[in-house]
Protein backbone atom coordinates (compact mmCIF):
# COMPACT_ATOMS: atom_id res chain seq x y z
CA UNK A 1 0.00 0.00 0.00
CA UNK A 2 1.10 3.57 -0.66
CA UNK A 3 0.58 5.42 2.63
CA UNK A 4 1.12 9.08 3.56
CA UNK A 5 1.77 9.76 7.25
CA UNK A 6 1.35 13.38 8.29
CA UNK A 7 3.35 14.13 11.42
CA UNK A 8 6.68 12.60 12.49
CA UNK A 9 6.07 12.81 16.26
CA UNK A 10 5.92 9.81 18.59
CA UNK A 11 2.79 8.28 17.01
CA UNK A 12 3.76 9.09 13.40
CA UNK A 13 7.31 7.81 13.91
CA UNK A 14 6.19 4.58 15.61
CA UNK A 15 3.59 4.01 12.90
CA UNK A 16 6.14 4.60 10.11
CA UNK A 17 8.45 2.05 11.77
CA UNK A 18 5.68 -0.55 12.02
CA UNK A 19 4.50 -0.11 8.44
CA UNK A 20 7.94 0.22 6.81
CA UNK A 21 8.88 -3.16 8.28
CA UNK A 22 5.89 -4.66 6.46
CA UNK A 23 7.00 -3.64 2.97
CA UNK A 24 4.59 -0.72 2.47
CA UNK A 25 5.50 2.39 0.44
CA UNK A 26 5.63 5.04 3.19
CA UNK A 27 6.04 8.83 2.90
CA UNK A 28 6.20 10.96 6.06
CA UNK A 29 5.45 14.72 6.00
CA UNK A 30 6.58 17.05 8.79
CA UNK A 31 7.90 20.61 9.13
CA UNK A 32 10.77 19.42 11.40
CA UNK A 33 13.66 18.56 9.07
CA UNK A 34 15.87 17.14 11.85
CA UNK A 35 13.16 14.69 12.95
CA UNK A 36 12.63 13.55 9.33
CA UNK A 37 16.37 12.98 8.83
CA UNK A 38 16.49 10.90 11.99
CA UNK A 39 13.61 8.73 10.72
CA UNK A 40 15.13 8.39 7.27
CA UNK A 41 18.44 7.23 8.74
CA UNK A 42 16.65 4.35 10.48
CA UNK A 43 13.87 3.41 8.07
CA UNK A 44 13.38 2.75 4.38
CA UNK A 45 10.87 5.59 3.83
CA UNK A 46 10.47 8.83 1.85
CA UNK A 47 10.17 12.12 3.71
CA UNK A 48 8.86 15.53 2.66
CA UNK A 49 9.46 18.67 4.72
CA UNK A 50 6.62 21.18 4.83
CA UNK A 51 3.22 21.98 6.31
CA UNK A 52 1.15 18.81 6.09
CA UNK A 53 -2.12 20.49 5.06
CA UNK A 54 -0.71 22.49 2.10
CA UNK A 55 -1.92 21.12 -1.27
CA UNK A 56 1.53 21.60 -2.84
CA UNK A 57 3.22 19.61 -0.05
CA UNK A 58 0.65 16.80 -0.31
CA UNK A 59 1.11 16.70 -4.09
CA UNK A 60 4.90 16.56 -3.71
CA UNK A 61 4.49 13.65 -1.25
CA UNK A 62 2.48 11.67 -3.82
CA UNK A 63 -1.09 12.20 -2.59
CA UNK A 64 -2.36 11.85 -6.17
CA UNK A 65 -1.89 8.06 -6.11
CA UNK A 66 -1.85 7.32 -2.36
CA UNK A 67 -4.09 4.52 -1.05
CA UNK A 68 -4.32 5.99 2.43
CA UNK A 69 -3.60 9.19 4.35
CA UNK A 70 -3.01 9.03 8.12
CA UNK A 71 -2.96 12.49 9.73
CA UNK A 72 -1.36 12.39 13.20
CA UNK A 73 0.25 15.83 13.54
CA UNK A 74 -0.04 17.59 16.92
CA UNK A 75 -2.68 19.95 15.46
CA UNK A 76 -6.29 18.75 15.10
CA UNK A 77 -6.95 21.56 12.64
CA UNK A 78 -4.05 20.53 10.37
CA UNK A 79 -5.21 16.90 10.46
CA UNK A 80 -8.82 17.74 9.61
CA UNK A 81 -7.97 20.19 6.82
CA UNK A 82 -5.44 17.73 5.31
CA UNK A 83 -8.19 15.08 5.08
CA UNK A 84 -10.51 17.62 3.41
CA UNK A 85 -7.87 18.57 0.82
CA UNK A 86 -6.91 14.93 0.17
CA UNK A 87 -10.57 14.18 -0.51
CA UNK A 88 -11.32 17.20 -2.73
CA UNK A 89 -8.08 17.42 -4.72
CA UNK A 90 -6.67 13.89 -4.75
CA UNK A 91 -9.70 11.61 -4.11
CA UNK A 92 -7.63 9.65 -1.55
CA UNK A 93 -9.64 6.46 -0.82
CA UNK A 94 -9.01 6.19 2.96
CA UNK A 95 -8.41 9.10 5.32
CA UNK A 96 -7.60 8.56 9.00
CA UNK A 97 -7.22 11.48 11.38
CA UNK A 98 -6.21 11.95 14.98
CA UNK A 99 -8.63 14.35 16.69
CA UNK A 100 -7.99 15.16 20.35
CA UNK A 101 -10.07 18.20 21.32
CA UNK A 102 -13.36 17.36 23.01
CA UNK A 103 -14.88 20.52 21.43
CA UNK A 104 -14.66 18.78 18.02
CA UNK A 105 -15.40 15.23 19.15
CA UNK A 106 -18.65 16.34 20.82
CA UNK A 107 -20.08 17.58 17.48
CA UNK A 108 -20.97 14.57 15.34
CA UNK A 109 -22.24 16.80 12.52
CA UNK A 110 -18.66 17.99 11.86
CA UNK A 111 -17.79 14.55 10.48
CA UNK A 112 -19.43 12.21 8.03
CA UNK A 113 -21.26 12.92 4.77
CA UNK A 114 -21.67 16.69 5.10
CA UNK A 115 -18.68 17.40 7.33
CA UNK A 116 -14.96 16.70 7.22
CA UNK A 117 -14.44 13.61 5.02
CA UNK A 118 -12.64 11.50 7.64
CA UNK A 119 -13.19 7.74 7.32
CA UNK A 120 -11.68 6.82 10.69
CA UNK A 121 -11.16 9.08 13.68
CA UNK A 122 -8.58 8.20 16.31
CA UNK A 123 -8.69 9.83 19.75
CA UNK A 124 -5.61 8.80 21.80
CA UNK A 125 -7.20 10.19 24.98
CA UNK A 126 -10.26 7.98 24.47
CA UNK A 127 -8.12 4.88 23.78
CA UNK A 128 -5.81 5.47 26.77
CA UNK A 129 -8.81 6.06 29.06
CA UNK A 130 -10.39 2.78 27.92
CA UNK A 131 -7.08 0.98 28.44
CA UNK A 132 -6.67 2.28 32.01
CA UNK A 133 -10.36 1.64 32.84
CA UNK A 134 -10.00 -2.04 31.87
CA UNK A 135 -6.86 -2.38 34.04
CA UNK A 136 -8.85 -0.98 36.98
CA UNK A 137 -11.77 -3.36 36.27
CA UNK A 138 -9.38 -6.37 36.34
CA UNK A 139 -7.05 -5.87 39.32
CA UNK A 140 -3.62 -7.42 38.70
CA UNK A 141 -3.78 -7.35 34.88
CA UNK A 142 -0.95 -5.78 32.84
CA UNK A 143 -3.03 -5.49 29.67
CA UNK A 144 -6.66 -6.26 28.80
CA UNK A 145 -7.65 -6.38 25.12
CA UNK A 146 -11.14 -6.78 23.68
CA UNK A 147 -12.25 -8.79 20.65
CA UNK A 148 -15.62 -9.22 18.94
CA UNK A 149 -17.27 -6.29 20.72
CA UNK A 150 -16.11 -7.46 24.14
CA UNK A 151 -17.23 -11.13 23.90
CA UNK A 152 -13.63 -12.37 24.22
CA UNK A 153 -10.65 -10.80 25.96
CA UNK A 154 -6.92 -11.36 25.88
CA UNK A 155 -5.29 -10.63 29.22
CA UNK A 156 -1.64 -10.29 30.19
CA UNK A 157 -0.83 -11.06 33.82
CA UNK A 158 2.36 -11.62 35.81
CA UNK A 159 2.34 -15.14 37.29
CA UNK A 160 3.00 -14.82 41.02
CA UNK A 161 3.84 -17.41 43.64
CA UNK A 162 0.63 -18.30 45.45
CA UNK A 163 -1.38 -18.63 42.22
CA UNK A 164 -2.65 -22.27 42.03
CA UNK A 165 -1.21 -22.82 38.52
CA UNK A 166 2.28 -21.41 39.28
CA UNK A 167 4.81 -24.28 39.40
CA UNK A 168 2.43 -26.60 37.52
CA UNK A 169 2.11 -27.70 33.89
CA UNK A 170 -0.49 -25.91 31.77
CA UNK A 171 -2.46 -29.16 31.38
CA UNK A 172 -3.21 -28.93 35.14
CA UNK A 173 -5.47 -25.93 34.42
CA UNK A 174 -8.06 -28.14 32.71
CA UNK A 175 -8.09 -30.58 35.61
CA UNK A 176 -8.31 -27.80 38.17
CA UNK A 177 -11.01 -25.79 36.33
CA UNK A 178 -12.93 -28.34 34.19
CA UNK A 179 -15.88 -26.00 33.51
CA UNK A 180 -13.81 -23.04 32.28
CA UNK A 181 -12.32 -23.04 28.79
CA UNK A 182 -9.28 -20.86 28.19
CA UNK A 183 -6.15 -20.87 26.08
CA UNK A 184 -2.69 -19.58 27.02
CA UNK A 185 -1.59 -17.83 23.81
CA UNK A 186 1.99 -17.00 24.83
CA UNK A 187 4.37 -16.81 27.76
CA UNK A 188 7.22 -14.32 28.05
CA UNK A 189 9.96 -15.42 30.45
CA UNK A 190 12.75 -12.89 31.07
CA UNK A 191 11.49 -11.14 27.88
CA UNK A 192 11.91 -14.29 25.75
CA UNK A 193 8.76 -15.76 24.13
CA UNK A 194 7.83 -19.38 24.91
CA UNK A 195 5.24 -21.14 22.77
CA UNK A 196 2.99 -22.86 25.35
CA UNK A 197 2.50 -26.66 25.26
CA UNK A 198 0.52 -28.84 27.68
CA UNK A 199 3.72 -29.74 29.56
CA UNK A 200 4.98 -26.11 29.84
CA UNK A 201 5.49 -25.26 33.52
CA UNK A 202 4.38 -21.74 34.60
CA UNK A 203 7.12 -20.07 36.66
CA UNK A 204 6.93 -17.21 39.14
CA UNK A 205 7.49 -13.94 37.22
CA UNK A 206 6.29 -15.23 33.82
CA UNK A 207 4.22 -12.79 31.78
CA UNK A 208 1.27 -14.92 30.64
CA UNK A 209 -1.14 -13.97 27.83
CA UNK A 210 -4.39 -15.95 27.94
CA UNK A 211 -7.67 -15.67 26.07
CA UNK A 212 -11.13 -16.52 27.39
CA UNK A 213 -14.75 -15.45 27.21
CA UNK A 214 -15.25 -12.20 29.15
CA UNK A 215 -17.28 -13.94 31.87
CA UNK A 216 -14.36 -16.32 32.65
CA UNK A 217 -11.50 -13.80 32.82
CA UNK A 218 -11.47 -13.30 36.60
CA UNK A 219 -11.49 -17.05 37.29
CA UNK A 220 -8.46 -17.65 35.06
CA UNK A 221 -6.61 -14.66 36.54
CA UNK A 222 -7.04 -16.14 40.04
CA UNK A 223 -5.15 -19.27 38.85
CA UNK A 224 -2.04 -17.27 37.96
CA UNK A 225 -2.01 -14.62 40.66
CA UNK A 226 -3.28 -14.59 44.26
CA UNK A 227 -6.72 -12.98 44.14
CA UNK A 228 -6.50 -9.17 44.26
CA UNK A 229 -9.32 -7.32 46.01
CA UNK A 230 -11.40 -5.06 43.79
CA UNK A 231 -10.21 -1.47 43.71
CA UNK A 232 -12.29 1.26 45.37
CA UNK A 233 -10.16 4.41 45.73
CA UNK A 234 -8.56 5.95 42.64
CA UNK A 235 -6.20 8.94 42.73
CA UNK A 236 -5.56 10.69 39.38
CA UNK A 237 -2.57 12.98 39.01
CA UNK A 238 -3.08 15.42 36.10
CA UNK A 239 -6.32 17.08 34.99
CA UNK A 240 -5.62 17.30 31.25
CA UNK A 241 -7.78 15.63 28.59
CA UNK A 242 -6.91 12.10 29.76
CA UNK A 243 -7.26 12.90 33.48
CA UNK A 244 -10.65 14.54 32.96
CA UNK A 245 -11.99 11.77 30.72
CA UNK A 246 -10.73 9.10 33.14
CA UNK A 247 -12.41 10.79 36.12
CA UNK A 248 -15.70 11.06 34.17
CA UNK A 249 -15.53 7.36 33.27
CA UNK A 250 -14.74 6.16 36.80
CA UNK A 251 -16.52 8.56 39.17
CA UNK A 252 -19.86 6.71 39.26
CA UNK A 253 -18.26 3.40 40.31
CA UNK A 254 -15.21 4.39 42.38
CA UNK A 255 -14.15 7.04 44.89
CA UNK A 256 -12.06 9.35 42.69
CA UNK A 257 -9.71 12.19 43.63
CA UNK A 258 -8.02 14.29 40.94
CA UNK A 259 -4.96 16.49 41.56
CA UNK A 260 -4.20 19.37 39.13
CA UNK A 261 -1.70 22.19 39.58
CA UNK A 262 -3.31 24.83 37.31
CA UNK A 263 -5.92 26.91 39.17
CA UNK A 264 -8.16 27.73 36.16
CA UNK A 265 -8.17 24.10 35.04
CA UNK A 266 -9.16 23.07 38.59
CA UNK A 267 -12.15 25.43 38.51
CA UNK A 268 -13.24 24.04 35.13
CA UNK A 269 -12.84 20.43 36.33
CA UNK A 270 -14.79 21.01 39.55
CA UNK A 271 -17.66 22.45 37.47
CA UNK A 272 -17.70 19.56 35.00
CA UNK A 273 -17.07 16.54 37.23
CA UNK A 274 -20.01 15.43 39.38
CA UNK A 275 -18.58 13.17 42.07
CA UNK A 276 -14.79 13.53 41.73
CA UNK A 277 -12.96 15.45 44.47
CA UNK A 278 -10.78 18.00 42.62
CA UNK A 279 -7.60 19.13 44.44
CA UNK A 280 -5.21 21.92 43.47
CA UNK A 281 -1.51 21.28 43.97
CA UNK A 282 1.65 19.50 42.84
CA UNK A 283 1.86 15.68 43.04
CA UNK A 284 5.57 15.93 43.85
CA UNK A 285 4.53 17.51 47.17
CA UNK A 286 4.69 14.73 49.77
CA UNK A 287 2.52 16.65 52.27
CA UNK A 288 -0.44 16.88 49.85
CA UNK A 289 -0.34 13.12 49.20
CA UNK A 290 -0.13 12.31 52.91
CA UNK A 291 -2.95 14.74 53.68
CA UNK A 292 -5.14 12.94 51.12
CA UNK A 293 -4.41 9.52 52.70
CA UNK A 294 -2.36 8.18 49.78
CA UNK A 295 -1.62 5.05 51.85
CA UNK A 296 -5.30 4.05 51.49
CA UNK A 297 -5.30 4.55 47.71
CA UNK A 298 -5.84 1.43 45.60
CA UNK A 299 -4.64 2.90 42.27
CA UNK A 300 -2.54 6.01 41.65
CA UNK A 301 -2.69 7.09 37.97
CA UNK A 302 -0.13 9.68 36.81
CA UNK A 303 -1.41 11.03 33.48
CA UNK A 304 0.16 14.50 33.04
CA UNK A 305 1.88 15.26 29.71
CA UNK A 306 5.32 15.31 31.40
CA UNK A 307 6.99 11.87 31.61
CA UNK A 308 9.47 12.86 34.32
CA UNK A 309 6.72 14.38 36.49
CA UNK A 310 4.64 11.21 36.06
CA UNK A 311 7.54 8.93 37.03
CA UNK A 312 8.54 10.98 40.08
CA UNK A 313 4.94 11.34 41.33
CA UNK A 314 4.36 7.59 40.86
CA UNK A 315 7.54 6.61 42.73
CA UNK A 316 6.61 8.96 45.58
CA UNK A 317 3.02 7.63 45.76
CA UNK A 318 4.27 4.02 45.82
CA UNK A 319 6.82 4.84 48.53
CA UNK A 320 4.04 6.42 50.61
CA UNK A 321 1.84 3.33 50.38
CA UNK A 322 -0.34 3.39 47.21
CA UNK A 323 -1.23 -0.24 46.30
CA UNK A 324 -0.77 0.07 42.53
CA UNK A 325 0.67 2.82 40.35
CA UNK A 326 -0.09 3.31 36.64
CA UNK A 327 2.18 5.77 34.83
CA UNK A 328 1.63 7.39 31.43
CA UNK A 329 4.92 7.43 29.48
CA UNK A 330 5.19 9.14 26.08
CA UNK A 331 8.88 8.34 25.53
CA UNK A 332 8.99 4.69 24.42
CA UNK A 333 12.61 4.35 25.60
CA UNK A 334 11.45 4.83 29.19
CA UNK A 335 8.72 2.17 29.16
CA UNK A 336 10.93 -0.92 29.48
CA UNK A 337 13.17 0.82 32.00
CA UNK A 338 10.49 1.50 34.58
CA UNK A 339 7.74 -1.13 34.29
CA UNK A 340 7.77 -3.97 36.79
CA UNK A 341 9.74 -2.25 39.56
CA UNK A 342 8.02 0.25 41.83
CA UNK A 343 5.84 1.23 38.86
CA UNK A 344 3.31 -1.53 38.25
CA UNK A 345 2.11 -0.59 34.76
CA UNK A 346 3.69 1.85 32.29
CA UNK A 347 1.14 3.01 29.70
CA UNK A 348 2.36 4.05 26.26
CA UNK A 349 -0.18 6.19 24.33
CA UNK A 350 1.63 5.38 21.07
CA UNK A 351 1.25 1.62 21.44
CA UNK A 352 -2.40 2.02 22.47
CA UNK A 353 -3.05 4.19 19.39
CA UNK A 354 -0.97 2.16 16.91
CA UNK A 355 -3.23 -0.90 17.21
CA UNK A 356 -6.28 1.13 16.15
CA UNK A 357 -4.39 2.52 13.16
CA UNK A 358 -2.98 -0.87 12.08
CA UNK A 359 -6.50 -2.35 11.97
CA UNK A 360 -7.18 -0.20 8.89
CA UNK A 361 -3.89 -0.99 7.15
CA UNK A 362 -3.96 -4.77 7.35
CA UNK A 363 -4.79 -6.79 4.22
CA UNK A 364 -7.58 -9.37 4.40
CA UNK A 365 -10.64 -8.70 6.51
CA UNK A 366 -8.96 -7.71 9.77
CA UNK A 367 -11.29 -6.08 12.32
CA UNK A 368 -8.98 -5.74 15.33
CA UNK A 369 -5.25 -5.30 15.86
CA UNK A 370 -3.59 -4.88 19.25
CA UNK A 371 0.08 -4.04 19.60
CA UNK A 372 1.66 -5.90 22.52
CA UNK A 373 4.93 -5.76 24.44
CA UNK A 374 5.92 -2.36 23.03
CA UNK A 375 5.22 -3.45 19.43
CA UNK A 376 7.21 -6.73 19.47
CA UNK A 377 4.09 -8.94 19.45
CA UNK A 378 0.63 -8.54 18.02
CA UNK A 379 -2.90 -9.89 18.49
CA UNK A 380 -5.17 -9.93 15.43
CA UNK A 381 -8.86 -10.64 14.88
CA UNK A 382 -9.47 -11.69 11.27
CA UNK A 383 -12.68 -12.83 9.58
CA UNK A 384 -12.53 -16.03 7.52
CA UNK A 385 -14.17 -15.74 4.08
CA UNK A 386 -14.67 -18.05 1.11
CA UNK A 387 -14.98 -21.84 1.11
CA UNK A 388 -12.63 -24.84 1.31
CA UNK A 389 -11.53 -24.26 -2.33
CA UNK A 390 -10.78 -20.53 -2.18
CA UNK A 391 -9.57 -20.14 1.42
CA UNK A 392 -6.53 -21.55 3.21
CA UNK A 393 -8.45 -21.64 6.52
CA UNK A 394 -12.18 -22.24 5.88
CA UNK A 395 -13.19 -25.89 6.26
CA UNK A 396 -9.89 -26.85 7.87
CA UNK A 397 -9.29 -28.15 11.36
CA UNK A 398 -7.08 -25.85 13.41
CA UNK A 399 -4.22 -28.39 13.43
CA UNK A 400 -4.35 -28.46 9.58
CA UNK A 401 -3.84 -24.68 9.14
CA UNK A 402 -0.25 -23.85 8.10
CA UNK A 403 0.36 -21.15 10.72
CA UNK A 404 3.63 -19.19 10.51
CA UNK A 405 6.17 -20.00 13.23
CA UNK A 406 5.46 -18.19 16.51
CA UNK A 407 1.72 -17.84 15.72
CA UNK A 408 -1.12 -19.39 17.71
CA UNK A 409 -4.90 -19.30 17.27
CA UNK A 410 -6.43 -18.47 20.65
CA UNK A 411 -10.16 -18.54 19.95
CA UNK A 412 -12.90 -18.35 17.35
CA UNK A 413 -16.03 -16.24 17.79
CA UNK A 414 -18.97 -17.76 15.89
CA UNK A 415 -22.54 -16.33 16.07
CA UNK A 416 -21.68 -14.43 19.27
CA UNK A 417 -20.29 -17.58 20.93
CA UNK A 418 -16.64 -17.79 22.04
CA UNK A 419 -15.02 -21.11 21.07
CA UNK A 420 -11.59 -21.56 22.65
CA UNK A 421 -9.13 -23.03 20.11
CA UNK A 422 -8.71 -26.83 20.17
CA UNK A 423 -7.12 -28.90 17.36
CA UNK A 424 -10.40 -30.60 16.30
CA UNK A 425 -12.27 -27.27 15.75
CA UNK A 426 -13.00 -26.47 12.08
CA UNK A 427 -13.10 -22.91 10.74
CA UNK A 428 -16.41 -21.94 9.13
CA UNK A 429 -17.16 -18.99 6.80
CA UNK A 430 -17.55 -15.67 8.70
CA UNK A 431 -15.79 -16.97 11.82
CA UNK A 432 -13.82 -14.32 13.72
CA UNK A 433 -10.41 -15.92 14.31
CA UNK A 434 -8.24 -14.44 17.08
CA UNK A 435 -4.50 -14.98 16.57
CA UNK A 436 -1.44 -14.16 18.64
CA UNK A 437 1.94 -13.48 16.98
CA UNK A 438 5.07 -13.41 19.14
CA UNK A 439 7.06 -12.40 16.03
CA UNK A 440 5.54 -9.39 14.29
CA UNK A 441 7.58 -9.96 11.12
CA UNK A 442 5.14 -12.83 10.36
CA UNK A 443 2.15 -10.49 10.00
CA UNK A 444 2.25 -10.60 6.19
CA UNK A 445 2.12 -14.44 6.20
CA UNK A 446 -0.93 -14.37 8.50
CA UNK A 447 -2.66 -11.82 6.25
CA UNK A 448 -2.08 -14.11 3.22
CA UNK A 449 -3.76 -16.98 5.07
CA UNK A 450 -6.96 -14.93 5.34
CA UNK A 451 -6.97 -13.58 1.78
CA UNK A 452 -9.46 -15.34 -0.49
CA UNK A 453 -8.22 -16.99 -3.70
CA UNK A 454 -9.61 -16.11 -7.16
CA UNK A 455 -11.92 -19.12 -7.28
CA UNK A 456 -14.09 -17.37 -4.72
CA UNK A 457 -15.07 -14.77 -7.34
PDB file of N, CA and C in Angstrom, residues 385-395 429 452 455-456:
ATOM      1  N   UNK A 385     -13.217 -15.830   5.197  1.00  0.00           N
ATOM      2  CA  UNK A 385     -14.174 -15.743   4.082  1.00  0.00           C
ATOM      3  C   UNK A 385     -13.903 -16.860   3.079  1.00  0.00           C
ATOM      4  N   UNK A 386     -14.863 -17.073   2.182  1.00  0.00           N
ATOM      5  CA  UNK A 386     -14.671 -18.051   1.113  1.00  0.00           C
ATOM      6  C   UNK A 386     -15.147 -19.427   1.516  1.00  0.00           C
ATOM      7  N   UNK A 387     -14.637 -20.450   0.791  1.00  0.00           N
ATOM      8  CA  UNK A 387     -14.983 -21.836   1.114  1.00  0.00           C
ATOM      9  C   UNK A 387     -13.708 -22.668   1.107  1.00  0.00           C
ATOM     10  N   UNK A 388     -13.827 -23.996   1.192  1.00  0.00           N
ATOM     11  CA  UNK A 388     -12.630 -24.841   1.309  1.00  0.00           C
ATOM     12  C   UNK A 388     -11.747 -24.780   0.060  1.00  0.00           C
ATOM     13  N   UNK A 389     -12.343 -24.341  -1.100  1.00  0.00           N
ATOM     14  CA  UNK A 389     -11.534 -24.262  -2.326  1.00  0.00           C
ATOM     15  C   UNK A 389     -10.758 -22.939  -2.415  1.00  0.00           C
ATOM     16  N   UNK A 390     -11.386 -21.849  -1.973  1.00  0.00           N
ATOM     17  CA  UNK A 390     -10.783 -20.525  -2.184  1.00  0.00           C
ATOM     18  C   UNK A 390     -10.029 -19.994  -0.963  1.00  0.00           C
ATOM     19  N   UNK A 391     -10.188 -20.650   0.191  1.00  0.00           N
ATOM     20  CA  UNK A 391      -9.571 -20.144   1.418  1.00  0.00           C
ATOM     21  C   UNK A 391      -8.597 -21.167   1.982  1.00  0.00           C
ATOM     22  N   UNK A 392      -7.517 -20.664   2.584  1.00  0.00           N
ATOM     23  CA  UNK A 392      -6.531 -21.548   3.210  1.00  0.00           C
ATOM     24  C   UNK A 392      -6.943 -21.941   4.628  1.00  0.00           C
ATOM     25  N   UNK A 393      -8.038 -21.332   5.142  1.00  0.00           N
ATOM     26  CA  UNK A 393      -8.450 -21.644   6.518  1.00  0.00           C
ATOM     27  C   UNK A 393      -9.856 -22.234   6.616  1.00  0.00           C
ATOM     28  N   UNK A 394     -10.776 -21.788   5.763  1.00  0.00           N
ATOM     29  CA  UNK A 394     -12.181 -22.244   5.877  1.00  0.00           C
ATOM     30  C   UNK A 394     -12.278 -23.741   5.574  1.00  0.00           C
ATOM     31  N   UNK A 395     -13.001 -24.453   6.445  1.00  0.00           N
ATOM     32  CA  UNK A 395     -13.191 -25.893   6.259  1.00  0.00           C
ATOM     33  C   UNK A 395     -12.077 -26.736   6.842  1.00  0.00           C
ATOM     34  N   UNK A 429     -17.098 -20.333   7.392  1.00  0.00           N
ATOM     35  CA  UNK A 429     -17.164 -18.986   6.802  1.00  0.00           C
ATOM     36  C   UNK A 429     -17.713 -17.984   7.821  1.00  0.00           C
ATOM     37  N   UNK A 452      -8.707 -14.342   0.274  1.00  0.00           N
ATOM     38  CA  UNK A 452      -9.458 -15.339  -0.491  1.00  0.00           C
ATOM     39  C   UNK A 452      -8.862 -15.472  -1.874  1.00  0.00           C
ATOM     40  N   UNK A 455     -10.778 -18.263  -7.009  1.00  0.00           N
ATOM     41  CA  UNK A 455     -11.924 -19.121  -7.282  1.00  0.00           C
ATOM     42  C   UNK A 455     -13.160 -18.654  -6.536  1.00  0.00           C
ATOM     43  N   UNK A 456     -12.962 -17.865  -5.507  1.00  0.00           N
ATOM     44  CA  UNK A 456     -14.090 -17.371  -4.722  1.00  0.00           C
ATOM     45  C   UNK A 456     -14.958 -16.416  -5.547  1.00  0.00           C
TER      46      UNK A 456
END
